Amino acid sequence: MMDTVIVGGGIVGLFTAYYLQKKGIKVTIIDKGNFTESCSTGNAGMIVPSHIVPLASPGMISKGIGWMFSSKSPFYIHPRLDKELIKWCYYFYKASNVSQVSKAVPVLKDFSLQSKALYLDFQTEHAQLDFSLQPKGLLMLYQSKAAEVEETAFASLAQKSGLNAEILSKEEAQKLEPNQELNIRGALYFPDDAHLDPAKLYGLLKTVLIDSGVRLIPETVVTGFEKWGRKVNKIISDKGSFTCNNLIICTGAWSGALAKNLGFTLPMIGGKGYSFLQPNLSNLKQATILTEAKVTQSPYADFVRFGGTMEISKPNTEINLNRVQGIFSSIQKYYPGLSVVFPEKKAIWSGIRPCSPDGMPYIGPAPGYDNVWVGAGHSMMGVSLAPATGKMLTDLLVGKKVDPVLHHMLFDVDRYNK
């Protein structure tokens, strides 16, 4: 029996393999990297059912235009004459409206809650594995009146959608972070969110897959496909060819290029983010978003990870120190007593988030094929949504009926081909 081949060894690809092998399906994962570091390993590690509004939303365009004039801002599009970028920006503009967001909110909420439940199941099933899953919720700290108005409105939307959301005073937020002074006006708290160590999770999940017989093929670049009718039967690479029973594309920001090779359109662009570690000397407790700065803070026992920025550029992992400086300079604005040291360049992590124009992932069958599937385009939600994505792709592949509320048309892989 030929293997189901997953191209892409990030967290979405690994969780898809995890659920496939539980169904007794033979799986091979091919990746251009070495299965040690990816966009899945150095991010904030947040599991966020609270993130019910996609990146493409009302107000993002005007904010983005303002941010583009600062090299240290949270969001930046590197201007260039690029047909794919222009097309992506046009689709982003079309999707940034109230109607589109109102459709997305319940879908993202239900999908995220399922993903969190699957994380808890995974933790229970593999209780011997420690990937620092901490169900302590998420604090969104704000300093300005304008941010307070926005966060209060967001809390109301979340509550109407069935999520737990609380507006906290400075004093109430301080009780959740007792070891470090907070310089804030207030906070929004989502008690049902969580965070984990993404590098630990990635390494442990990889070990589980290897132990279960999943084959990992590193440092192999897919260059083409051999097709027969409505099926792909062979994957061509720089290391030879691989026959397959089914093909699943989970290559993140590079998925659009593979889709083009297969003959369909999958608008995708890379959004670079940065992060760095600091010793957790003040014993920070709470996973946090510094709202105005769009910076994340994820604490663990011995260290804390700070991250942020969305730099729309050609996929590469080059370090722009101005972007990192923007993250660094915001930290003491919110934590005035926190001792932080600007990291050495070699200690800075960067990863490329796969961004669809409407902020919704592509999950499901590829147009024109009977044995090709896609799981990509999760933007900043890759770790958060990976289990639910892998479970859904597995259910679709084996023909199991999937809840239509979860497998919504907003995830349709074919939506930009119509």
Short mmCIF file of C-alpha atoms in Angstrom, two decimals:
data_model
loop_
_atom_site.label_atom_id
_atom_site.label_comp_id
_atom_site.label_asym_id
_atom_site.label_seq_id
_atom_site.Cartn_x
_atom_site.Cartn_y
_atom_site.Cartn_z
CA MET A 1 0.00 0.00 0.00
CA MET A 2 1.37 3.41 -0.99
CA ASP A 3 1.80 6.08 1.65
CA THR A 4 -0.19 9.23 2.11
CA VAL A 5 2.48 11.89 1.60
CA ILE A 6 2.40 15.17 3.46
CA VAL A 7 4.57 17.90 1.97
CA GLY A 8 5.50 20.25 4.80
CA GLY A 9 6.83 19.35 8.23
CA GLY A 10 5.51 22.25 10.30
CA ILE A 11 3.10 21.80 13.18
CA VAL A 12 0.07 21.49 10.87
CA GLY A 13 1.77 18.76 8.85
CA LEU A 14 2.84 16.91 11.99
CA PHE A 15 -0.63 16.97 13.58
CA THR A 16 -2.17 15.83 10.29
CA ALA A 17 0.24 12.88 10.29
CA TYR A 18 -0.63 12.21 13.93
CA TYR A 19 -4.35 11.78 13.24
CA LEU A 20 -3.77 9.86 10.00
CA GLN A 21 -1.53 7.26 11.68
CA LYS A 22 -4.14 6.84 14.43
CA LYS A 23 -6.46 5.67 11.62
CA GLY A 24 -3.87 3.11 10.54
CA ILE A 25 -2.77 5.08 7.47
CA LYS A 26 0.87 4.90 6.40
CA VAL A 27 2.34 8.41 6.29
CA THR A 28 5.48 10.00 4.87
CA ILE A 29 6.33 13.65 5.54
CA ILE A 30 8.67 15.48 3.15
CA ASP A 31 10.17 18.80 4.22
CA LYS A 32 12.72 21.16 2.72
CA GLY A 33 14.12 21.75 6.21
CA ASN A 34 15.58 19.36 8.76
CA PHE A 35 12.60 18.95 11.12
CA THR A 36 14.30 20.94 13.87
CA GLU A 37 13.25 24.56 13.39
CA SER A 38 10.36 26.13 11.52
CA CYS A 39 7.64 28.77 11.86
CA SER A 40 6.17 26.33 14.39
CA THR A 41 9.01 26.37 16.89
CA GLY A 42 9.74 29.96 17.91
CA ASN A 43 6.34 31.62 18.02
CA ALA A 44 4.31 32.67 21.05
CA GLY A 45 2.80 29.19 21.49
CA MET A 46 -0.64 30.61 22.26
CA ILE A 47 -3.87 28.58 22.01
CA VAL A 48 -6.41 31.31 21.50
CA PRO A 49 -10.13 30.63 21.09
CA SER A 50 -10.36 34.36 21.82
CA HIS A 51 -8.94 35.19 18.36
CA ILE A 52 -12.25 35.18 16.56
CA VAL A 53 -11.58 38.13 14.24
CA PRO A 54 -9.41 37.38 11.18
CA LEU A 55 -6.46 39.54 10.16
CA ALA A 56 -8.51 41.02 7.31
CA SER A 57 -10.96 43.17 9.26
CA PRO A 58 -12.38 46.72 9.21
CA GLY A 59 -9.79 49.27 10.25
CA MET A 60 -6.74 47.12 9.46
CA ILE A 61 -6.06 48.93 6.19
CA SER A 62 -6.02 52.40 7.74
CA LYS A 63 -3.91 51.15 10.66
CA GLY A 64 -1.58 49.38 8.26
CA ILE A 65 -1.03 52.51 6.18
CA GLY A 66 -0.08 54.45 9.31
CA TRP A 67 2.23 51.70 10.56
CA MET A 68 4.03 51.44 7.21
CA PHE A 69 5.78 54.76 7.79
CA SER A 70 7.65 53.41 10.82
CA SER A 71 10.43 50.82 10.56
CA LYS A 72 9.61 49.69 14.12
CA SER A 73 5.82 49.36 13.72
CA PRO A 74 3.83 46.14 14.33
CA PHE A 75 2.78 45.78 10.66
CA TYR A 76 4.75 46.46 7.52
CA ILE A 77 4.38 45.67 3.82
CA HIS A 78 7.64 45.91 1.95
CA PRO A 79 6.64 47.92 -1.15
CA ARG A 80 7.60 46.28 -4.42
CA LEU A 81 6.27 45.78 -7.92
CA ASP A 82 5.01 42.25 -7.54
CA LYS A 83 1.90 40.97 -9.27
CA GLU A 84 1.16 38.39 -6.58
CA LEU A 85 1.51 40.97 -3.80
CA ILE A 86 -0.77 43.43 -5.60
CA LYS A 87 -3.38 40.71 -6.10
CA TRP A 88 -3.10 39.64 -2.45
CA CYS A 89 -3.56 43.25 -1.27
CA TYR A 90 -6.64 43.61 -3.47
CA TYR A 91 -8.20 40.46 -2.01
CA PHE A 92 -7.28 41.66 1.50
CA TYR A 93 -9.04 44.96 0.82
CA LYS A 94 -12.17 43.15 -0.41
CA ALA A 95 -12.26 40.89 2.66
CA SER A 96 -11.81 43.69 5.21
CA ASN A 97 -15.49 44.36 5.81
CA VAL A 98 -18.07 43.82 8.53
CA SER A 99 -20.04 41.21 6.58
CA GLN A 100 -17.02 38.96 6.01
CA VAL A 101 -15.89 39.24 9.63
CA SER A 102 -19.36 38.47 10.98
CA LYS A 103 -19.32 35.22 8.98
CA ALA A 104 -15.84 34.34 10.20
CA VAL A 105 -16.37 34.92 13.94
CA PRO A 106 -18.52 31.84 14.78
CA VAL A 107 -16.46 29.59 12.48
CA LEU A 108 -13.13 30.59 14.05
CA LYS A 109 -14.61 30.32 17.54
CA ASP A 110 -15.92 26.77 17.09
CA PHE A 111 -12.82 25.61 15.25
CA SER A 112 -10.51 27.08 17.91
CA LEU A 113 -12.48 25.52 20.76
CA GLN A 114 -12.26 22.14 19.07
CA SER A 115 -8.52 22.60 18.66
CA LYS A 116 -8.06 23.41 22.34
CA ALA A 117 -10.10 20.32 23.29
CA LEU A 118 -7.84 18.21 21.05
CA TYR A 119 -4.77 19.65 22.79
CA LEU A 120 -6.20 18.59 26.14
CA ASP A 121 -6.91 15.12 24.72
CA PHE A 122 -3.35 14.92 23.38
CA GLN A 123 -1.97 15.92 26.77
CA THR A 124 -4.07 13.25 28.49
CA GLU A 125 -3.07 10.55 26.01
CA HIS A 126 0.62 11.44 26.31
CA ALA A 127 0.77 12.40 29.97
CA GLN A 128 4.44 11.45 30.11
CA LEU A 129 5.29 14.25 27.66
CA ASP A 130 5.80 17.75 29.00
CA PHE A 131 5.31 20.56 26.48
CA SER A 132 4.45 23.17 29.14
CA LEU A 133 0.75 23.45 28.35
CA GLN A 134 -0.54 26.14 30.69
CA PRO A 135 -4.32 26.79 30.70
CA LYS A 136 -3.99 30.11 32.51
CA GLY A 137 -5.84 32.29 30.02
CA LEU A 138 -4.65 35.33 28.08
CA LEU A 139 -4.27 38.94 29.23
CA MET A 140 -4.51 41.75 26.70
CA LEU A 141 -2.95 44.80 28.35
CA TYR A 142 -3.80 48.29 27.12
CA GLN A 143 -2.61 51.78 28.01
CA SER A 144 -4.77 54.22 26.04
CA LYS A 145 -8.42 55.26 26.09
CA ALA A 146 -8.73 54.37 22.39
CA ALA A 147 -7.51 50.83 23.06
CA GLU A 148 -9.88 50.56 26.02
CA VAL A 149 -12.81 51.40 23.74
CA GLU A 150 -11.66 48.80 21.19
CA GLU A 151 -11.07 46.08 23.77
CA THR A 152 -14.38 46.73 25.52
CA ALA A 153 -16.18 46.37 22.17
CA PHE A 154 -14.19 43.20 21.46
CA ALA A 155 -15.12 41.78 24.87
CA SER A 156 -18.78 42.39 24.09
CA LEU A 157 -18.44 40.62 20.72
CA ALA A 158 -16.68 37.68 22.36
CA GLN A 159 -19.34 37.38 25.07
CA LYS A 160 -22.15 37.49 22.51
CA SER A 161 -20.32 34.71 20.65
CA GLY A 162 -20.33 32.53 23.75
CA LEU A 163 -16.77 33.10 24.98
CA ASN A 164 -15.71 34.06 28.48
CA ALA A 165 -14.23 37.57 28.39
CA GLU A 166 -13.63 39.98 31.26
CA ILE A 167 -12.65 43.65 31.30
CA LEU A 168 -10.24 44.14 34.22
CA SER A 169 -9.11 47.27 36.00
CA LYS A 170 -5.39 47.84 36.43
CA GLU A 171 -5.67 46.54 40.00
CA GLU A 172 -7.52 43.38 38.92
CA ALA A 173 -4.98 42.66 36.19
CA GLN A 174 -2.15 43.23 38.65
CA LYS A 175 -3.47 40.38 40.82
CA LEU A 176 -2.91 38.00 37.89
CA GLU A 177 0.66 39.26 37.48
CA PRO A 178 1.72 39.88 41.11
CA ASN A 179 5.49 39.84 40.65
CA GLN A 180 5.85 42.67 38.16
CA GLU A 181 4.41 46.21 38.08
CA LEU A 182 2.04 46.81 35.16
CA ASN A 183 1.93 50.24 33.53
CA ILE A 184 -1.54 49.98 32.04
CA ARG A 185 -4.98 51.52 31.95
CA GLY A 186 -6.68 48.13 32.09
CA ALA A 187 -6.84 44.70 30.51
CA LEU A 188 -9.06 42.26 28.69
CA TYR A 189 -8.85 38.72 30.08
CA PHE A 190 -9.78 35.49 28.30
CA PRO A 191 -9.69 32.77 30.98
CA ASP A 192 -10.18 29.90 28.51
CA ASP A 193 -7.07 30.59 26.42
CA ALA A 194 -3.78 28.79 27.06
CA HIS A 195 -0.15 28.71 26.00
CA LEU A 196 2.57 26.11 25.54
CA ASP A 197 6.22 25.80 24.56
CA PRO A 198 6.05 25.38 20.76
CA ALA A 199 9.60 24.03 20.38
CA LYS A 200 8.97 21.38 23.06
CA LEU A 201 5.64 20.44 21.46
CA TYR A 202 7.22 20.14 18.02
CA GLY A 203 10.06 17.92 19.24
CA LEU A 204 7.80 15.65 21.30
CA LEU A 205 5.20 15.30 18.54
CA LYS A 206 7.96 14.41 16.08
CA THR A 207 9.14 11.67 18.46
CA VAL A 208 5.60 10.29 18.79
CA LEU A 209 5.30 10.13 14.99
CA ILE A 210 8.64 8.39 14.49
CA ASP A 211 7.75 5.86 17.20
CA SER A 212 4.43 5.18 15.43
CA GLY A 213 6.12 4.47 12.10
CA VAL A 214 5.70 7.78 10.28
CA ARG A 215 8.60 8.32 7.87
CA LEU A 216 10.26 11.78 7.91
CA ILE A 217 12.30 12.82 4.87
CA PRO A 218 14.29 16.01 5.55
CA GLU A 219 16.06 18.52 3.29
CA THR A 220 14.08 17.53 0.22
CA VAL A 221 12.61 20.13 -2.12
CA VAL A 222 9.50 19.18 -4.11
CA THR A 223 9.87 20.36 -7.70
CA GLY A 224 6.88 18.84 -9.48
CA PHE A 225 4.19 16.19 -9.68
CA GLU A 226 3.24 13.33 -11.98
CA LYS A 227 -0.51 13.28 -12.57
CA TRP A 228 -2.92 10.73 -13.95
CA GLY A 229 -6.43 12.03 -14.57
CA ARG A 230 -7.70 13.65 -11.38
CA LYS A 231 -4.98 12.15 -9.22
CA VAL A 232 -1.36 12.83 -8.33
CA ASN A 233 0.50 9.52 -8.29
CA LYS A 234 4.09 10.69 -7.96
CA ILE A 235 5.91 13.54 -6.24
CA ILE A 236 9.11 14.74 -7.93
CA SER A 237 11.88 16.19 -5.78
CA ASP A 238 15.56 17.10 -5.89
CA LYS A 239 16.20 13.79 -4.07
CA GLY A 240 14.18 11.56 -6.38
CA SER A 241 10.49 10.69 -6.70
CA PHE A 242 7.90 9.35 -4.26
CA THR A 243 4.74 7.49 -5.17
CA CYS A 244 1.67 8.37 -3.16
CA ASN A 245 -1.87 7.27 -2.48
CA ASN A 246 -2.90 10.71 -1.27
CA LEU A 247 -1.07 14.04 -1.23
CA ILE A 248 -1.53 16.70 1.46
CA ILE A 249 -0.01 20.18 1.04
CA CYS A 250 0.99 21.73 4.39
CA THR A 251 3.87 23.93 3.27
CA GLY A 252 2.82 27.18 4.95
CA ALA A 253 3.84 30.32 3.09
CA TRP A 254 5.21 28.22 0.23
CA SER A 255 1.86 26.47 -0.42
CA GLY A 256 0.84 28.96 -3.10
CA ALA A 257 3.80 27.98 -5.27
CA LEU A 258 2.97 24.25 -5.02
CA ALA A 259 -0.68 24.99 -5.78
CA LYS A 260 0.40 26.86 -8.92
CA ASN A 261 2.43 23.81 -9.95
CA LEU A 262 -0.72 21.73 -9.52
CA GLY A 263 -2.76 24.18 -11.61
CA PHE A 264 -4.91 26.06 -9.09
CA THR A 265 -4.73 29.41 -7.32
CA LEU A 266 -3.98 29.64 -3.61
CA PRO A 267 -3.18 33.28 -2.77
CA MET A 268 -0.59 33.25 -0.01
CA ILE A 269 2.04 35.63 1.23
CA GLY A 270 4.65 35.41 3.95
CA GLY A 271 4.31 37.49 7.11
CA LYS A 272 7.62 37.49 8.97
CA GLY A 273 7.62 37.58 12.75
CA TYR A 274 10.45 37.75 15.28
CA SER A 275 10.94 36.52 18.82
CA PHE A 276 13.65 36.25 21.46
CA LEU A 277 14.07 34.75 24.92
CA GLN A 278 14.87 36.40 28.23
CA PRO A 279 15.42 34.85 31.68
CA ASN A 280 12.14 34.93 33.63
CA LEU A 281 13.80 36.66 36.58
CA SER A 282 10.60 38.35 37.75
CA ASN A 283 8.61 35.11 37.53
CA LEU A 284 6.02 36.44 35.08
CA LYS A 285 2.91 34.27 35.26
CA GLN A 286 0.53 35.25 32.50
CA ALA A 287 0.59 34.91 28.70
CA THR A 288 0.00 38.43 27.46
CA ILE A 289 -0.53 40.61 24.42
CA LEU A 290 0.67 44.20 24.72
CA THR A 291 -2.24 45.60 22.77
CA GLU A 292 -1.01 48.86 21.27
CA ALA A 293 2.42 47.38 20.44
CA LYS A 294 1.03 44.06 19.13
CA VAL A 295 3.74 42.26 21.11
CA THR A 296 3.28 38.87 22.75
CA GLN A 297 4.78 37.66 26.02
CA SER A 298 4.76 33.96 26.90
CA PRO A 299 6.25 32.97 30.29
CA TYR A 300 7.62 29.58 31.28
CA ALA A 301 9.44 28.41 34.38
CA ASP A 302 12.91 29.68 33.55
CA PHE A 303 12.43 31.95 30.55
CA VAL A 304 9.98 34.27 28.84
CA ARG A 305 9.52 34.68 25.08
CA PHE A 306 8.73 38.07 23.54
CA GLY A 307 7.57 38.23 19.95
CA GLY A 308 5.71 40.23 17.38
CA THR A 309 5.54 42.15 14.09
CA MET A 310 3.93 41.19 10.81
CA GLU A 311 6.38 42.00 8.04
CA ILE A 312 4.89 41.22 4.62
CA SER A 313 7.88 40.45 2.44
CA LYS A 314 9.35 37.75 0.25
CA PRO A 315 9.84 34.55 2.27
CA ASN A 316 13.22 34.65 3.99
CA THR A 317 14.43 34.53 7.56
CA GLU A 318 16.80 37.50 7.44
CA ILE A 319 16.77 39.56 10.64
CA ASN A 320 15.67 43.20 10.43
CA LEU A 321 16.97 44.64 13.71
CA ASN A 322 14.66 47.68 13.46
CA ARG A 323 11.66 45.34 13.68
CA VAL A 324 13.17 43.61 16.72
CA GLN A 325 13.92 46.98 18.30
CA GLY A 326 10.22 47.80 17.99
CA ILE A 327 9.38 44.72 20.05
CA PHE A 328 12.13 45.35 22.58
CA SER A 329 11.34 49.03 23.17
CA SER A 330 7.69 48.26 23.97
CA ILE A 331 8.43 45.84 26.81
CA GLN A 332 9.37 48.32 29.54
CA LYS A 333 6.50 50.61 28.53
CA TYR A 334 4.15 47.97 29.96
CA TYR A 335 6.55 46.38 32.49
CA PRO A 336 8.58 49.39 33.74
CA GLY A 337 10.50 47.39 36.33
CA LEU A 338 11.37 44.46 34.10
CA SER A 339 15.05 43.94 33.39
CA VAL A 340 15.51 43.14 29.69
CA VAL A 341 18.61 43.02 27.49
CA PHE A 342 18.53 43.50 23.72
CA PRO A 343 19.35 40.09 22.24
CA GLU A 344 22.34 39.30 20.08
CA LYS A 345 21.41 38.88 16.45
CA LYS A 346 22.23 35.17 16.52
CA ALA A 347 19.75 34.71 19.39
CA ILE A 348 16.82 36.23 17.49
CA TRP A 349 14.36 33.82 15.90
CA SER A 350 12.36 34.65 12.80
CA GLY A 351 9.61 32.71 11.08
CA ILE A 352 7.35 33.15 8.07
CA ARG A 353 3.63 33.02 8.82
CA PRO A 354 1.46 31.84 5.90
CA CYS A 355 -1.15 34.57 5.33
CA SER A 356 -4.22 34.17 3.16
CA PRO A 357 -5.82 37.44 2.00
CA ASP A 358 -9.02 36.99 4.03
CA GLY A 359 -7.27 35.72 7.16
CA MET A 360 -8.90 32.29 6.96
CA PRO A 361 -6.93 29.07 6.45
CA TYR A 362 -7.31 26.80 3.44
CA ILE A 363 -8.48 23.38 4.64
CA GLY A 364 -9.90 20.66 2.44
CA PRO A 365 -9.74 19.06 -1.01
CA ALA A 366 -7.81 20.77 -3.80
CA PRO A 367 -9.85 21.76 -6.85
CA GLY A 368 -9.51 19.40 -9.81
CA TYR A 369 -8.15 16.45 -7.82
CA ASP A 370 -9.55 13.41 -6.05
CA ASN A 371 -6.50 12.70 -3.87
CA VAL A 372 -4.97 16.10 -3.10
CA TRP A 373 -5.71 18.06 0.09
CA VAL A 374 -4.52 21.35 1.56
CA GLY A 375 -3.98 22.56 5.12
CA ALA A 376 -2.29 25.97 5.03
CA GLY A 377 -2.72 29.71 5.50
CA HIS A 378 -3.21 29.88 9.28
CA SER A 379 -1.35 33.18 9.66
CA MET A 380 -0.57 33.68 13.39
CA MET A 381 -2.85 30.78 14.39
CA GLY A 382 -0.82 27.80 13.17
CA VAL A 383 -0.06 26.32 16.59
CA SER A 384 -3.50 27.22 17.91
CA LEU A 385 -5.41 25.55 15.04
CA ALA A 386 -3.05 22.72 14.10
CA PRO A 387 -4.83 19.83 15.90
CA ALA A 388 -8.26 20.78 14.55
CA THR A 389 -6.81 21.16 11.05
CA GLY A 390 -5.09 17.79 11.18
CA LYS A 391 -8.20 16.09 12.55
CA MET A 392 -10.42 17.63 9.87
CA LEU A 393 -8.08 16.70 7.02
CA THR A 394 -7.95 13.13 8.35
CA ASP A 395 -11.73 12.89 8.62
CA LEU A 396 -12.19 14.28 5.10
CA LEU A 397 -9.58 11.93 3.67
CA VAL A 398 -11.14 8.79 5.19
CA GLY A 399 -14.64 9.89 4.18
CA LYS A 400 -15.94 10.57 7.66
CA LYS A 401 -18.78 13.09 7.83
CA VAL A 402 -17.48 16.40 9.15
CA ASP A 403 -19.57 18.90 11.09
CA PRO A 404 -20.54 21.52 8.46
CA VAL A 405 -20.33 24.23 11.12
CA LEU A 406 -16.62 23.44 11.46
CA HIS A 407 -15.85 22.61 7.84
CA HIS A 408 -17.21 25.90 6.57
CA MET A 409 -17.07 27.36 3.07
CA LEU A 410 -14.76 30.03 4.50
CA PHE A 411 -12.03 27.34 4.58
CA ASP A 412 -12.70 26.38 0.93
CA VAL A 413 -9.41 25.73 -0.91
CA ASP A 414 -11.15 26.66 -4.16
CA ARG A 415 -12.47 30.05 -3.08
CA TYR A 416 -10.10 32.14 -5.21
CA ASN A 417 -10.51 29.97 -8.32
CA LYS A 418 -14.20 30.81 -8.81
#
